């Protein structure tokens, strides 16, 4: 009887995971030091989403375990710098913004490990008359 892949759609995935685990356990080249340490936390990527509309730009960043008073934000109109610290990790992220924003109208909220910063779009450049 021939096996139908629709019966077990994750079979190939589980085999691949098992192969990678066996490779790790049998002397594969795995550098556990680069996977993270106490000062870096687990993983090195901070999940950041940028949502853009005609009127505003919204940046959402996951900062689990960070206290609100340990977050510093800086914006120059073209990029947002997020600096934050928890007991287990230091976050230093620079986000290039897809459009110029008015950094003076920014509003930021932090709730349950999620930072949200909302910017108004910067005024469009005005024409310059050449005399």
N, CA, C and O atoms as a Tinker XYZ file with bonds, in Angstrom:
   524  protein
     1  N      0.842000   -1.172000    0.000000    73     2
     2  CA     0.000000    0.000000    0.000000    64     1     3
     3  C      0.893000    1.242000    0.000000    63     2     4     5
     4  O      1.858000    1.322000    0.760000    81     3
     5  N      0.565000    2.199000   -0.851000    73     3     6
     6  CA     1.349000    3.423000   -0.981000    64     5     7
     7  C      0.859000    4.465000    0.014000    63     6     8     9
     8  O     -0.344000    4.662000    0.190000    81     7
     9  N      1.811000    5.128000    0.659000    73     7    10
    10  CA     1.482000    6.154000    1.648000    64     9    11
    11  C      1.017000    7.417000    0.947000    63    10    12    13
    12  O      1.628000    7.847000   -0.032000    81    11
    13  N     -0.047000    8.007000    1.435000    73    11    14
    14  CA    -0.580000    9.253000    0.899000    64    13    15
    15  C     -0.045000   10.401000    1.750000    63    14    16    17
    16  O     -0.291000   10.432000    2.956000    81    15
    17  N      0.687000   11.357000    1.142000    73    15    18
    18  CA     1.289000   12.468000    1.887000    64    17    19
    19  C      0.253000   13.348000    2.565000    63    18    20    21
    20  O      0.571000   14.050000    3.525000    81    19
    21  N     -0.961000   13.321000    2.088000    73    19    22
    22  CA    -1.998000   14.133000    2.722000    64    21    23
    23  C     -2.369000   13.601000    4.097000    63    22    24    25
    24  O     -2.906000   14.342000    4.921000    81    23
    25  N     -2.089000   12.315000    4.361000    73    23    26
    26  CA    -2.410000   11.745000    5.663000    64    25    27
    27  C     -1.470000   12.264000    6.747000    63    26    28    29
    28  O     -1.888000   12.456000    7.889000    81    27
    29  N     -0.224000   12.489000    6.405000    73    27    30
    30  CA     0.766000   12.973000    7.367000    64    29    31
    31  C      1.552000   14.126000    6.743000    63    30    32    33
    32  O      2.673000   13.921000    6.277000    81    31
    33  N      0.988000   15.324000    6.727000    73    31    34
    34  CA     1.626000   16.441000    6.029000    64    33    35
    35  C      2.921000   16.915000    6.673000    63    34    36    37
    36  O      3.731000   17.559000    6.006000    81    35
    37  N      3.142000   16.613000    7.956000    73    35    38
    38  CA     4.337000   17.093000    8.645000    64    37    39
    39  C      5.433000   16.035000    8.741000    63    38    40    41
    40  O      6.453000   16.251000    9.395000    81    39
    41  N      5.223000   14.894000    8.089000    73    39    42
    42  CA     6.178000   13.797000    8.182000    64    41    43
    43  C      7.566000   14.214000    7.702000    63    42    44    45
    44  O      8.560000   13.902000    8.357000    81    43
    45  N      7.649000   14.913000    6.569000    73    43    46
    46  CA     8.947000   15.357000    6.050000    64    45    47
    47  C      9.607000   16.362000    6.982000    63    46    48    49
    48  O     10.823000   16.329000    7.174000    81    47
    49  N      8.818000   17.248000    7.556000    73    47    50
    50  CA     9.342000   18.232000    8.496000    64    49    51
    51  C      9.939000   17.549000    9.723000    63    50    52    53
    52  O     11.041000   17.891000   10.153000    81    51
    53  N      9.216000   16.589000   10.285000    73    51    54
    54  CA     9.711000   15.875000   11.463000    64    53    55
    55  C     10.981000   15.091000   11.144000    63    54    56    57
    56  O     11.886000   15.017000   11.975000    81    55
    57  N     11.056000   14.504000    9.948000    73    55    58
    58  CA    12.279000   13.781000    9.566000    64    57    59
    59  C     13.462000   14.737000    9.471000    63    58    60    61
    60  O     14.570000   14.401000    9.891000    81    59
    61  N     13.231000   15.921000    8.924000    73    59    62
    62  CA    14.311000   16.907000    8.802000    64    61    63
    63  C     14.764000   17.391000   10.169000    63    62    64    65
    64  O     15.964000   17.543000   10.399000    81    63
    65  N     13.832000   17.636000   11.081000    73    63    66
    66  CA    14.199000   18.041000   12.438000    64    65    67
    67  C     14.986000   16.940000   13.124000    63    66    68    69
    68  O     15.986000   17.214000   13.787000    81    67
    69  N     14.552000   15.711000   12.975000    73    67    70
    70  CA    15.264000   14.584000   13.579000    64    69    71
    71  C     16.670000   14.450000   12.997000    63    70    72    73
    72  O     17.615000   14.161000   13.731000    81    71
    73  N     16.820000   14.657000   11.683000    73    71    74
    74  CA    18.140000   14.586000   11.050000    64    73    75
    75  C     19.059000   15.673000   11.609000    63    74    76    77
    76  O     20.227000   15.413000   11.898000    81    75
    77  N     18.528000   16.895000   11.762000    73    75    78
    78  CA    19.359000   17.986000   12.284000    64    77    79
    79  C     19.750000   17.738000   13.738000    63    78    80    81
    80  O     20.882000   18.018000   14.133000    81    79
    81  N     18.822000   17.217000   14.532000    73    79    82
    82  CA    19.135000   16.911000   15.936000    64    81    83
    83  C     20.198000   15.824000   16.027000    63    82    84    85
    84  O     21.116000   15.924000   16.841000    81    83
    85  N     20.085000   14.794000   15.207000    73    83    86
    86  CA    21.096000   13.731000   15.203000    64    85    87
    87  C     22.447000   14.271000   14.776000    63    86    88    89
    88  O     23.473000   13.881000   15.334000    81    87
    89  N     22.462000   15.160000   13.797000    73    87    90
    90  CA    23.706000   15.762000   13.338000    64    89    91
    91  C     24.351000   16.580000   14.458000    63    90    92    93
    92  O     25.567000   16.534000   14.645000    81    91
    93  N     23.531000   17.328000   15.200000    73    91    94
    94  CA    24.051000   18.122000   16.318000    64    93    95
    95  C     24.631000   17.222000   17.401000    63    94    96    97
    96  O     25.722000   17.481000   17.909000    81    95
    97  N     23.920000   16.188000   17.748000    73    95    98
    98  CA    24.334000   15.323000   18.854000    64    97    99
    99  C     25.519000   14.444000   18.502000    63    98   100   101
   100  O     26.223000   13.973000   19.395000    81    99
   101  N     25.752000   14.214000   17.221000    73    99   102
   102  CA    26.840000   13.331000   16.796000    64   101   103
   103  C     28.042000   14.100000   16.300000    63   102   104   105
   104  O     28.740000   13.634000   15.400000    81   103
   105  N     28.299000   15.260000   16.861000    73   103   106
   106  CA    29.533000   15.974000   16.542000    64   105   107
   107  C     29.421000   16.944000   15.397000    63   106   108   109
   108  O     30.441000   17.325000   14.822000    81   107
   109  N     28.230000   17.356000   15.046000    73   107   110
   110  CA    28.094000   18.390000   14.017000    64   109   111
   111  C     28.664000   19.698000   14.532000    63   110   112   113
   112  O     28.784000   19.892000   15.741000    81   111
   113  N     29.012000   20.585000   13.635000    73   111   114
   114  CA    29.596000   21.869000   14.021000    64   113   115
   115  C     28.507000   22.816000   14.488000    63   114   116   117
   116  O     27.890000   23.511000   13.681000    81   115
   117  N     28.273000   22.845000   15.782000    73   115   118
   118  CA    27.299000   23.755000   16.369000    64   117   119
   119  C     28.021000   24.594000   17.398000    63   118   120   121
   120  O     28.674000   24.057000   18.293000    81   119
   121  N     27.910000   25.912000   17.280000    73   119   122
   122  CA    28.550000   26.836000   18.201000    64   121   123
   123  C     27.511000   27.347000   19.183000    63   122   124   125
   124  O     26.789000   28.301000   18.893000    81   123
   125  N     27.436000   26.709000   20.350000    73   123   126
   126  CA    26.430000   27.088000   21.329000    64   125   127
   127  C     26.696000   28.469000   21.914000    63   126   128   129
   128  O     25.759000   29.130000   22.362000    81   127
   129  N     27.953000   28.923000   21.923000    73   127   130
   130  CA    28.262000   30.239000   22.468000    64   129   131
   131  C     27.622000   31.354000   21.650000    63   130   132   133
   132  O     27.247000   32.388000   22.203000    81   131
   133  N     27.493000   31.159000   20.340000    73   131   134
   134  CA    26.917000   32.219000   19.511000    64   133   135
   135  C     25.406000   32.230000   19.577000    63   134   136   137
   136  O     24.780000   33.162000   19.072000    81   135
   137  N     24.794000   31.214000   20.190000    73   135   138
   138  CA    23.341000   31.157000   20.264000    64   137   139
   139  C     22.789000   32.107000   21.310000    63   138   140   141
   140  O     21.582000   32.349000   21.350000    81   139
   141  N     23.643000   32.641000   22.148000    73   139   142
   142  CA    23.168000   33.599000   23.155000    64   141   143
   143  C     23.783000   33.284000   24.502000    63   142   144   145
   144  O     24.190000   32.153000   24.765000    81   143
   145  N     23.847000   34.282000   25.340000    73   143   146
   146  CA    24.374000   34.104000   26.682000    64   145   147
   147  C     23.483000   34.888000   27.632000    63   146   148   149
   148  O     22.478000   35.463000   27.213000    81   147
   149  N     23.841000   34.912000   28.891000    73   147   150
   150  CA    23.001000   35.586000   29.872000    64   149   151
   151  C     22.849000   37.060000   29.540000    63   150   152   153
   152  O     21.756000   37.609000   29.685000    81   151
   153  N     23.922000   37.720000   29.096000    73   151   154
   154  CA    23.795000   39.134000   28.808000    64   153   155
   155  C     23.103000   39.407000   27.471000    63   154   156   157
   156  O     22.594000   40.510000   27.270000    81   155
   157  N     23.068000   38.457000   26.569000    73   155   158
   158  CA    22.417000   38.666000   25.286000    64   157   159
   159  C     21.022000   38.070000   25.212000    63   158   160   161
   160  O     20.273000   38.398000   24.292000    81   159
   161  N     20.655000   37.222000   26.132000    73   159   162
   162  CA    19.355000   36.569000   26.078000    64   161   163
   163  C     19.368000   35.460000   25.057000    63   162   164   165
   164  O     20.430000   35.093000   24.554000    81   163
   165  N     18.222000   34.926000   24.745000    73   163   166
   166  CA    18.118000   33.853000   23.770000    64   165   167
   167  C     17.770000   34.448000   22.427000    63   166   168   169
   168  O     16.720000   35.071000   22.269000    81   167
   169  N     18.643000   34.261000   21.462000    73   167   170
   170  CA    18.438000   34.824000   20.139000    64   169   171
   171  C     18.939000   36.250000   20.091000    63   170   172   173
   172  O     19.088000   36.908000   21.120000    81   171
   173  N     19.194000   36.713000   18.893000    73   171   174
   174  CA    19.737000   38.062000   18.760000    64   173   175
   175  C     18.834000   38.988000   17.970000    63   174   176   177
   176  O     19.116000   40.182000   17.868000    81   175
   177  N     17.760000   38.469000   17.411000    73   175   178
   178  CA    16.895000   39.301000   16.591000    64   177   179
   179  C     15.750000   39.876000   17.410000    63   178   180   181
   180  O     15.112000   39.170000   18.191000    81   179
   181  N     15.505000   41.142000   17.223000    73   179   182
   182  CA    14.349000   41.800000   17.817000    64   181   183
   183  C     13.296000   41.883000   16.722000    63   182   184   185
   184  O     13.573000   42.353000   15.618000    81   183
   185  N     12.089000   41.425000   17.030000    73   183   186
   186  CA    11.022000   41.467000   16.027000    64   185   187
   187  C     10.471000   42.885000   15.956000    63   186   188   189
   188  O      9.951000   43.408000   16.942000    81   187
   189  N     10.588000   43.502000   14.781000    73   187   190
   190  CA    10.119000   44.871000   14.571000    64   189   191
   191  C      9.288000   44.901000   13.295000    63   190   192   193
   192  O      9.712000   44.406000   12.251000    81   191
   193  N      8.097000   45.489000   13.394000    73   191   194
   194  CA     7.236000   45.683000   12.232000    64   193   195
   195  C      7.068000   47.171000   11.993000    63   194   196   197
   196  O      6.984000   47.952000   12.941000    81   195
   197  N      7.019000   47.569000   10.723000    73   195   198
   198  CA     6.784000   48.954000   10.352000    64   197   199
   199  C      5.561000   48.975000    9.446000    63   198   200   201
   200  O      5.537000   48.318000    8.405000    81   199
   201  N      4.544000   49.736000    9.850000    73   199   202
   202  CA     3.312000   49.865000    9.071000    64   201   203
   203  C      3.195000   51.314000    8.620000    63   202   204   205
   204  O      3.332000   52.244000    9.415000    81   203
   205  N      2.937000   51.486000    7.321000    73   203   206
   206  CA     2.963000   52.817000    6.725000    64   205   207
   207  C      1.624000   53.125000    6.060000    63   206   208   209
   208  O      1.078000   52.298000    5.330000    81   207
   209  N      1.106000   54.320000    6.319000    73   207   210
   210  CA    -0.068000   54.820000    5.610000    64   209   211
   211  C      0.287000   56.203000    5.072000    63   210   212   213
   212  O      1.408000   56.679000    5.248000    81   211
   213  N     -0.675000   56.838000    4.417000    73   211   214
   214  CA    -0.419000   58.182000    3.886000    64   213   215
   215  C     -0.215000   59.203000    4.994000    63   214   216   217
   216  O      0.533000   60.166000    4.824000    81   215
   217  N     -0.882000   58.996000    6.140000    73   215   218
   218  CA    -0.864000   59.993000    7.212000    64   217   219
   219  C      0.115000   59.696000    8.338000    63   218   220   221
   220  O      0.584000   60.614000    9.010000    81   219
   221  N      0.429000   58.414000    8.550000    73   219   222
   222  CA     1.275000   58.084000    9.696000    64   221   223
   223  C      2.141000   56.865000    9.417000    63   222   224   225
   224  O      1.940000   56.122000    8.456000    81   223
   225  N      3.109000   56.698000   10.301000    73   223   226
   226  CA     4.001000   55.553000   10.262000    64   225   227
   227  C      4.004000   54.948000   11.657000    63   226   228   229
   228  O      4.165000   55.663000   12.647000    81   227
   229  N      3.828000   53.653000   11.738000    73   227   230
   230  CA     3.719000   52.962000   13.026000    64   229   231
   231  C      4.838000   51.918000   13.110000    63   230   232   233
   232  O      4.964000   51.063000   12.234000    81   231
   233  N      5.648000   51.996000   14.172000    73   231   234
   234  CA     6.724000   51.033000   14.420000    64   233   235
   235  C      6.340000   50.235000   15.660000    63   234   236   237
   236  O      6.051000   50.806000   16.712000    81   235
   237  N      6.340000   48.911000   15.527000    73   235   238
   238  CA     5.982000   48.025000   16.628000    64   237   239
   239  C      7.165000   47.088000   16.875000    63   238   240   241
   240  O      7.633000   46.411000   15.959000    81   239
   241  N      7.648000   47.056000   18.137000    73   239   242
   242  CA     8.807000   46.237000   18.481000    64   241   243
   243  C      8.499000   45.384000   19.698000    63   242   244   245
   244  O      7.901000   45.860000   20.664000    81   243
   245  N      8.910000   44.121000   19.650000    73   243   246
   246  CA     8.764000   43.223000   20.790000    64   245   247
   247  C      9.989000   43.362000   21.680000    63   246   248   249
   248  O     11.114000   43.120000   21.242000    81   247
   249  N      9.767000   43.754000   22.934000    73   247   250
   250  CA    10.844000   43.923000   23.914000    64   249   251
   251  C     10.461000   43.177000   25.194000    63   250   252   253
   252  O     10.204000   43.809000   26.218000    81   251
   253  N     10.420000   41.853000   25.150000    73   251   254
   254  CA     9.965000   41.103000   26.326000    64   253   255
   255  C     10.894000   41.271000   27.518000    63   254   256   257
   256  O     12.117000   41.273000   27.379000    81   255
   257  N     10.288000   41.413000   28.692000    73   255   258
   258  CA    11.054000   41.493000   29.927000    64   257   259
   259  C     11.640000   42.849000   30.245000    63   258   260   261
   260  O     12.340000   42.990000   31.248000    81   259
   261  N     11.380000   43.843000   29.434000    73   259   262
   262  CA    11.954000   45.173000   29.630000    64   261   263
   263  C     10.976000   46.019000   30.441000    63   262   264   265
   264  O      9.770000   46.000000   30.193000    81   263
   265  N     11.501000   46.753000   31.401000    73   263   266
   266  CA    10.692000   47.713000   32.152000    64   265   267
   267  C     10.584000   48.995000   31.330000    63   266   268   269
   268  O     11.520000   49.364000   30.621000    81   267
   269  N      9.449000   49.664000   31.426000    73   267   270
   270  CA     9.190000   50.873000   30.644000    64   269   271
   271  C     10.271000   51.934000   30.837000    63   270   272   273
   272  O     10.665000   52.592000   29.875000    81   271
   273  N     10.756000   52.111000   32.073000    73   271   274
   274  CA    11.764000   53.143000   32.339000    64   273   275
   275  C     13.155000   52.767000   31.825000    63   274   276   277
   276  O     14.081000   53.570000   31.940000    81   275
   277  N     13.325000   51.567000   31.262000    73   275   278
   278  CA    14.611000   51.150000   30.697000    64   277   279
   279  C     14.625000   51.228000   29.172000    63   278   280   281
   280  O     15.459000   50.594000   28.525000    81   279
   281  N     13.716000   51.994000   28.605000    73   279   282
   282  CA    13.633000   52.148000   27.153000    64   281   283
   283  C     13.985000   53.585000   26.787000    63   282   284   285
   284  O     13.437000   54.527000   27.361000    81   283
   285  N     14.891000   53.755000   25.838000    73   283   286
   286  CA    15.252000   55.070000   25.306000    64   285   287
   287  C     14.975000   55.067000   23.810000    63   286   288   289
   288  O     15.354000   54.133000   23.102000    81   287
   289  N     14.316000   56.112000   23.334000    73   287   290
   290  CA    13.983000   56.237000   21.917000    64   289   291
   291  C     14.564000   57.532000   21.382000    63   290   292   293
   292  O     14.503000   58.565000   22.048000    81   291
   293  N     15.130000   57.482000   20.179000    73   291   294
   294  CA    15.648000   58.667000   19.501000    64   293   295
   295  C     15.259000   58.582000   18.038000    63   294   296   297
   296  O     15.305000   57.510000   17.435000    81   295
   297  N     14.876000   59.718000   17.470000    73   295   298
   298  CA    14.501000   59.762000   16.058000    64   297   299
   299  C     15.023000   61.044000   15.439000    63   298   300   301
   300  O     14.933000   62.117000   16.036000    81   299
   301  N     15.571000   60.926000   14.235000    73   299   302
   302  CA    16.050000   62.102000   13.512000    64   301   303
   303  C     15.181000   62.405000   12.291000    63   302   304   305
   304  O     15.554000   63.219000   11.446000    81   303
   305  N     14.032000   61.753000   12.201000    73   303   306
   306  CA    13.143000   61.952000   11.063000    64   305   307
   307  C     13.314000   60.903000    9.987000    63   306   308   309
   308  O     12.401000   60.670000    9.196000    81   307
   309  N     14.487000   60.259000    9.946000    73   307   310
   310  CA    14.766000   59.234000    8.936000    64   309   311
   311  C     14.977000   57.856000    9.536000    63   310   312   313
   312  O     14.805000   56.847000    8.851000    81   311
   313  N     15.353000   57.801000   10.822000    73   311   314
   314  CA    15.568000   56.515000   11.479000    64   313   315
   315  C     15.178000   56.621000   12.952000    63   314   316   317
   316  O     15.229000   57.692000   13.556000    81   315
   317  N     14.789000   55.477000   13.506000    73   315   318
   318  CA    14.408000   55.378000   14.911000    64   317   319
   319  C     15.412000   54.463000   15.593000    63   318   320   321
   320  O     15.677000   53.359000   15.116000    81   319
   321  N     15.970000   54.920000   16.708000    73   319   322
   322  CA    16.890000   54.104000   17.494000    64   321   323
   323  C     16.192000   53.695000   18.775000    63   322   324   325
   324  O     15.705000   54.535000   19.532000    81   323
   325  N     16.151000   52.386000   19.005000    73   323   326
   326  CA    15.528000   51.829000   20.201000    64   325   327
   327  C     16.636000   51.223000   21.051000    63   326   328   329
   328  O     17.324000   50.300000   20.614000    81   327
   329  N     16.808000   51.736000   22.254000    73   327   330
   330  CA    17.766000   51.184000   23.210000    64   329   331
   331  C     16.978000   50.760000   24.436000    63   330   332   333
   332  O     16.227000   51.552000   25.005000    81   331
   333  N     17.148000   49.523000   24.837000    73   331   334
   334  CA    16.408000   49.004000   25.984000    64   333   335
   335  C     17.236000   47.927000   26.664000    63   334   336   337
   336  O     18.137000   47.340000   26.066000    81   335
   337  N     16.911000   47.680000   27.926000    73   335   338
   338  CA    17.685000   46.701000   28.688000    64   337   339
   339  C     16.767000   45.955000   29.635000    63   338   340   341
   340  O     15.926000   46.546000   30.312000    81   339
   341  N     16.945000   44.639000   29.668000    73   339   342
   342  CA    16.268000   43.810000   30.666000    64   341   343
   343  C     17.355000   43.133000   31.490000    63   342   344   345
   344  O     18.542000   43.386000   31.280000    81   343
   345  N     16.965000   42.287000   32.412000    73   343   346
   346  CA    17.960000   41.580000   33.220000    64   345   347
   347  C     18.799000   40.626000   32.382000    63   346   348   349
   348  O     19.930000   40.307000   32.749000    81   347
   349  N     18.251000   40.168000   31.255000    73   347   350
   350  CA    18.921000   39.145000   30.463000    64   349   351
   351  C     19.376000   39.599000   29.087000    63   350   352   353
   352  O     20.034000   38.841000   28.373000    81   351
   353  N     19.036000   40.825000   28.704000    73   351   354
   354  CA    19.339000   41.204000   27.327000    64   353   355
   355  C     19.446000   42.715000   27.160000    63   354   356   357
   356  O     18.782000   43.484000   27.854000    81   355
   357  N     20.293000   43.116000   26.228000    73   355   358
   358  CA    20.463000   44.512000   25.835000    64   357   359
   359  C     19.953000   44.653000   24.396000    63   358   360   361
   360  O     20.385000   43.915000   23.510000    81   359
   361  N     19.052000   45.584000   24.166000    73   359   362
   362  CA    18.514000   45.839000   22.836000    64   361   363
   363  C     19.078000   47.154000   22.319000    63   362   364   365
   364  O     18.980000   48.180000   22.993000    81   363
   365  N     19.656000   47.132000   21.152000    73   363   366
   366  CA    20.106000   48.335000   20.464000    64   365   367
   367  C     19.745000   48.165000   19.001000    63   366   368   369
   368  O     20.474000   47.524000   18.243000    81   367
   369  N     18.632000   48.734000   18.610000    73   367   370
   370  CA    18.131000   48.562000   17.248000    64   369   371
   371  C     17.996000   49.912000   16.577000    63   370   372   373
   372  O     17.504000   50.867000   17.179000    81   371
   373  N     18.431000   49.992000   15.333000    73   371   374
   374  CA    18.261000   51.192000   14.523000    64   373   375
   375  C     17.375000   50.812000   13.345000    63   374   376   377
   376  O     17.733000   49.956000   12.536000    81   375
   377  N     16.216000   51.454000   13.256000    73   375   378
   378  CA    15.239000   51.145000   12.223000    64   377   379
   379  C     15.238000   52.272000   11.198000    63   378   380   381
   380  O     14.935000   53.418000   11.531000    81   379
   381  N     15.575000   51.950000    9.960000    73   379   382
   382  CA    15.483000   52.935000    8.882000    64   381   383
   383  C     14.016000   53.056000    8.499000    63   382   384   385
   384  O     13.374000   52.065000    8.151000    81   383
   385  N     13.493000   54.261000    8.564000    73   383   386
   386  CA    12.080000   54.488000    8.287000    64   385   387
   387  C     11.863000   54.641000    6.787000    63   386   388   389
   388  O     12.670000   55.282000    6.113000    81   387
   389  N     10.786000   54.064000    6.249000    73   387   390
   390  CA    10.560000   54.097000    4.798000    64   389   391
   391  C     10.149000   55.460000    4.265000    63   390   392   393
   392  O     10.168000   55.677000    3.053000    81   391
   393  N      9.783000   56.368000    5.135000    73   391   394
   394  CA     9.450000   57.732000    4.731000    64   393   395
   395  C      9.884000   58.687000    5.833000    63   394   396   397
   396  O     10.042000   58.296000    6.990000    81   395
   397  N     10.071000   59.916000    5.461000    73   395   398
   398  CA    10.451000   60.927000    6.451000    64   397   399
   399  C      9.259000   61.204000    7.359000    63   398   400   401
   400  O      8.124000   61.321000    6.897000    81   399
   401  N      9.534000   61.308000    8.660000    73   399   402
   402  CA     8.473000   61.537000    9.643000    64   401   403
   403  C      8.769000   62.802000   10.441000    63   402   404   405
   404  O      9.899000   63.288000   10.475000    81   403
   405  N      7.735000   63.315000   11.074000    73   403   406
   406  CA     7.880000   64.450000   11.970000    64   405   407
   407  C      8.128000   63.874000   13.363000    63   406   408   409
   408  O      7.186000   63.474000   14.047000    81   407
   409  N      9.361000   63.832000   13.774000    73   407   410
   410  CA     9.728000   63.211000   15.053000    64   409   411
   411  C      9.185000   63.971000   16.260000    63   410   412   413
   412  O      9.116000   63.419000   17.358000    81   411
   413  N      8.802000   65.226000   16.069000    73   411   414
   414  CA     8.299000   66.029000   17.182000    64   413   415
   415  C      6.854000   65.693000   17.552000    63   414   416   417
   416  O      6.383000   66.089000   18.618000    81   415
   417  N      6.157000   64.977000   16.696000    73   415   418
   418  CA     4.770000   64.601000   16.980000    64   417   419
   419  C      4.645000   63.128000   17.375000    63   418   420   421
   420  O      3.535000   62.603000   17.456000    81   419
   421  N      5.750000   62.473000   17.616000    73   419   422
   422  CA     5.733000   61.034000   17.913000    64   421   423
   423  C      5.023000   60.748000   19.234000    63   422   424   425
   424  O      5.128000   61.508000   20.197000    81   423
   425  N      4.305000   59.640000   19.250000    73   423   426
   426  CA     3.672000   59.141000   20.464000    64   425   427
   427  C      4.088000   57.691000   20.639000    63   426   428   429
   428  O      4.031000   56.908000   19.690000    81   427
   429  N      4.508000   57.327000   21.853000    73   427   430
   430  CA     4.962000   55.968000   22.114000    64   429   431
   431  C      4.186000   55.370000   23.282000    63   430   432   433
   432  O      3.891000   56.043000   24.269000    81   431
   433  N      3.864000   54.082000   23.139000    73   431   434
   434  CA     3.218000   53.341000   24.225000    64   433   435
   435  C      3.971000   52.025000   24.407000    63   434   436   437
   436  O      4.572000   51.500000   23.469000    81   435
   437  N      3.925000   51.509000   25.623000    73   435   438
   438  CA     4.579000   50.238000   25.924000    64   437   439
   439  C      3.645000   49.443000   26.818000    63   438   440   441
   440  O      3.283000   49.889000   27.906000    81   439
   441  N      3.258000   48.261000   26.353000    73   439   442
   442  CA     2.312000   47.454000   27.097000    64   441   443
   443  C      2.624000   45.973000   26.880000    63   442   444   445
   444  O      2.696000   45.510000   25.741000    81   443
   445  N      2.809000   45.238000   27.968000    73   443   446
   446  CA     3.045000   43.787000   27.926000    64   445   447
   447  C      4.182000   43.395000   26.987000    63   446   448   449
   448  O      4.063000   42.423000   26.241000    81   447
   449  N      5.282000   44.145000   27.020000    73   447   450
   450  CA     6.458000   43.799000   26.221000    64   449   451
   451  C      6.414000   44.265000   24.782000    63   450   452   453
   452  O      7.305000   43.931000   24.002000    81   451
   453  N      5.396000   45.033000   24.410000    73   451   454
   454  CA     5.269000   45.505000   23.037000    64   453   455
   455  C      5.354000   47.031000   23.012000    63   454   456   457
   456  O      4.540000   47.719000   23.628000    81   455
   457  N      6.341000   47.542000   22.298000    73   455   458
   458  CA     6.526000   48.977000   22.121000    64   457   459
   459  C      5.881000   49.394000   20.807000    63   458   460   461
   460  O      6.073000   48.751000   19.775000    81   459
   461  N      5.115000   50.477000   20.858000    73   459   462
   462  CA     4.496000   51.004000   19.643000    64   461   463
   463  C      4.781000   52.494000   19.569000    63   462   464   465
   464  O      4.470000   53.243000   20.495000    81   463
   465  N      5.374000   52.916000   18.463000    73   463   466
   466  CA     5.700000   54.319000   18.245000    64   465   467
   467  C      4.980000   54.763000   16.981000    63   466   468   469
   468  O      5.111000   54.138000   15.929000    81   467
   469  N      4.212000   55.857000   17.094000    73   467   470
   470  CA     3.438000   56.365000   15.962000    64   469   471
   471  C      3.962000   57.752000   15.604000    63   470   472   473
   472  O      4.070000   58.633000   16.458000    81   471
   473  N      4.283000   57.926000   14.324000    73   471   474
   474  CA     4.781000   59.198000   13.802000    64   473   475
   475  C      3.808000   59.729000   12.769000    63   474   476   477
   476  O      3.186000   58.960000   12.038000    81   475
   477  N      3.679000   61.042000   12.709000    73   475   478
   478  CA     2.981000   61.661000   11.594000    64   477   479
   479  C      3.960000   61.772000   10.440000    63   478   480   481
   480  O      5.157000   61.970000   10.649000    81   479
   481  N      3.452000   61.646000    9.229000    73   479   482
   482  CA     4.310000   61.827000    8.064000    64   481   483
   483  C      4.792000   63.269000    8.022000    63   482   484   485
   484  O      4.051000   64.192000    8.361000    81   483
   485  N      6.032000   63.457000    7.605000    73   483   486
   486  CA     6.583000   64.812000    7.485000    64   485   487
   487  C      5.914000   65.503000    6.309000    63   486   488   489
   488  O      5.479000   64.861000    5.352000    81   487
   489  N      5.841000   66.806000    6.399000    73   487   490
   490  CA     5.269000   67.587000    5.315000    64   489   491
   491  C      6.084000   67.344000    4.044000    63   490   492   493
   492  O      7.300000   67.160000    4.089000    81   491
   493  N      5.407000   67.347000    2.956000    73   491   494
   494  CA     6.104000   67.192000    1.677000    64   493   495
   495  C      7.002000   68.395000    1.444000    63   494   496   497
   496  O      6.702000   69.500000    1.895000    81   495
   497  N      8.081000   68.181000    0.752000    73   495   498
   498  CA     8.999000   69.285000    0.455000    64   497   499
   499  C      8.288000   70.322000   -0.394000    63   498   500   501
   500  O      7.482000   69.994000   -1.264000    81   499
   501  N      8.598000   71.554000   -0.128000    73   499   502
   502  CA     8.004000   72.622000   -0.930000    64   501   503
   503  C      8.933000   72.937000   -2.084000    63   502   504   505
   504  O     10.141000   72.710000   -2.019000    81   503
   505  N      8.345000   73.458000   -3.128000    73   503   506
   506  CA     9.135000   73.843000   -4.298000    64   505   507
   507  C     10.017000   75.035000   -3.931000    63   506   508   509
   508  O      9.628000   75.900000   -3.146000    81   507
   509  N     11.170000   75.059000   -4.497000    73   507   510
   510  CA    12.093000   76.167000   -4.271000    64   509   511
   511  C     12.198000   76.975000   -5.560000    63   510   512   513
   512  O     12.566000   76.453000   -6.612000    81   511
   513  N     11.875000   78.230000   -5.456000    73   511   514
   514  CA    11.938000   79.098000   -6.634000    64   513   515
   515  C     13.370000   79.527000   -6.875000    63   514   516   517
   516  O     14.055000   79.982000   -5.960000    81   515
   517  N     13.809000   79.382000   -8.087000    73   515   518
   518  CA    15.161000   79.793000   -8.468000    64   517   519
   519  C     15.073000   81.162000   -9.112000    63   518   520   521
   520  O     14.382000   81.332000  -10.116000    81   519
   521  N     15.770000   82.147000   -8.541000    73   519   522
   522  CA    15.700000   83.513000   -9.067000    64   521   523
   523  C     16.972000   83.873000   -9.782000    63   522   524
   524  O     17.099000   84.986000  -10.292000    81   523
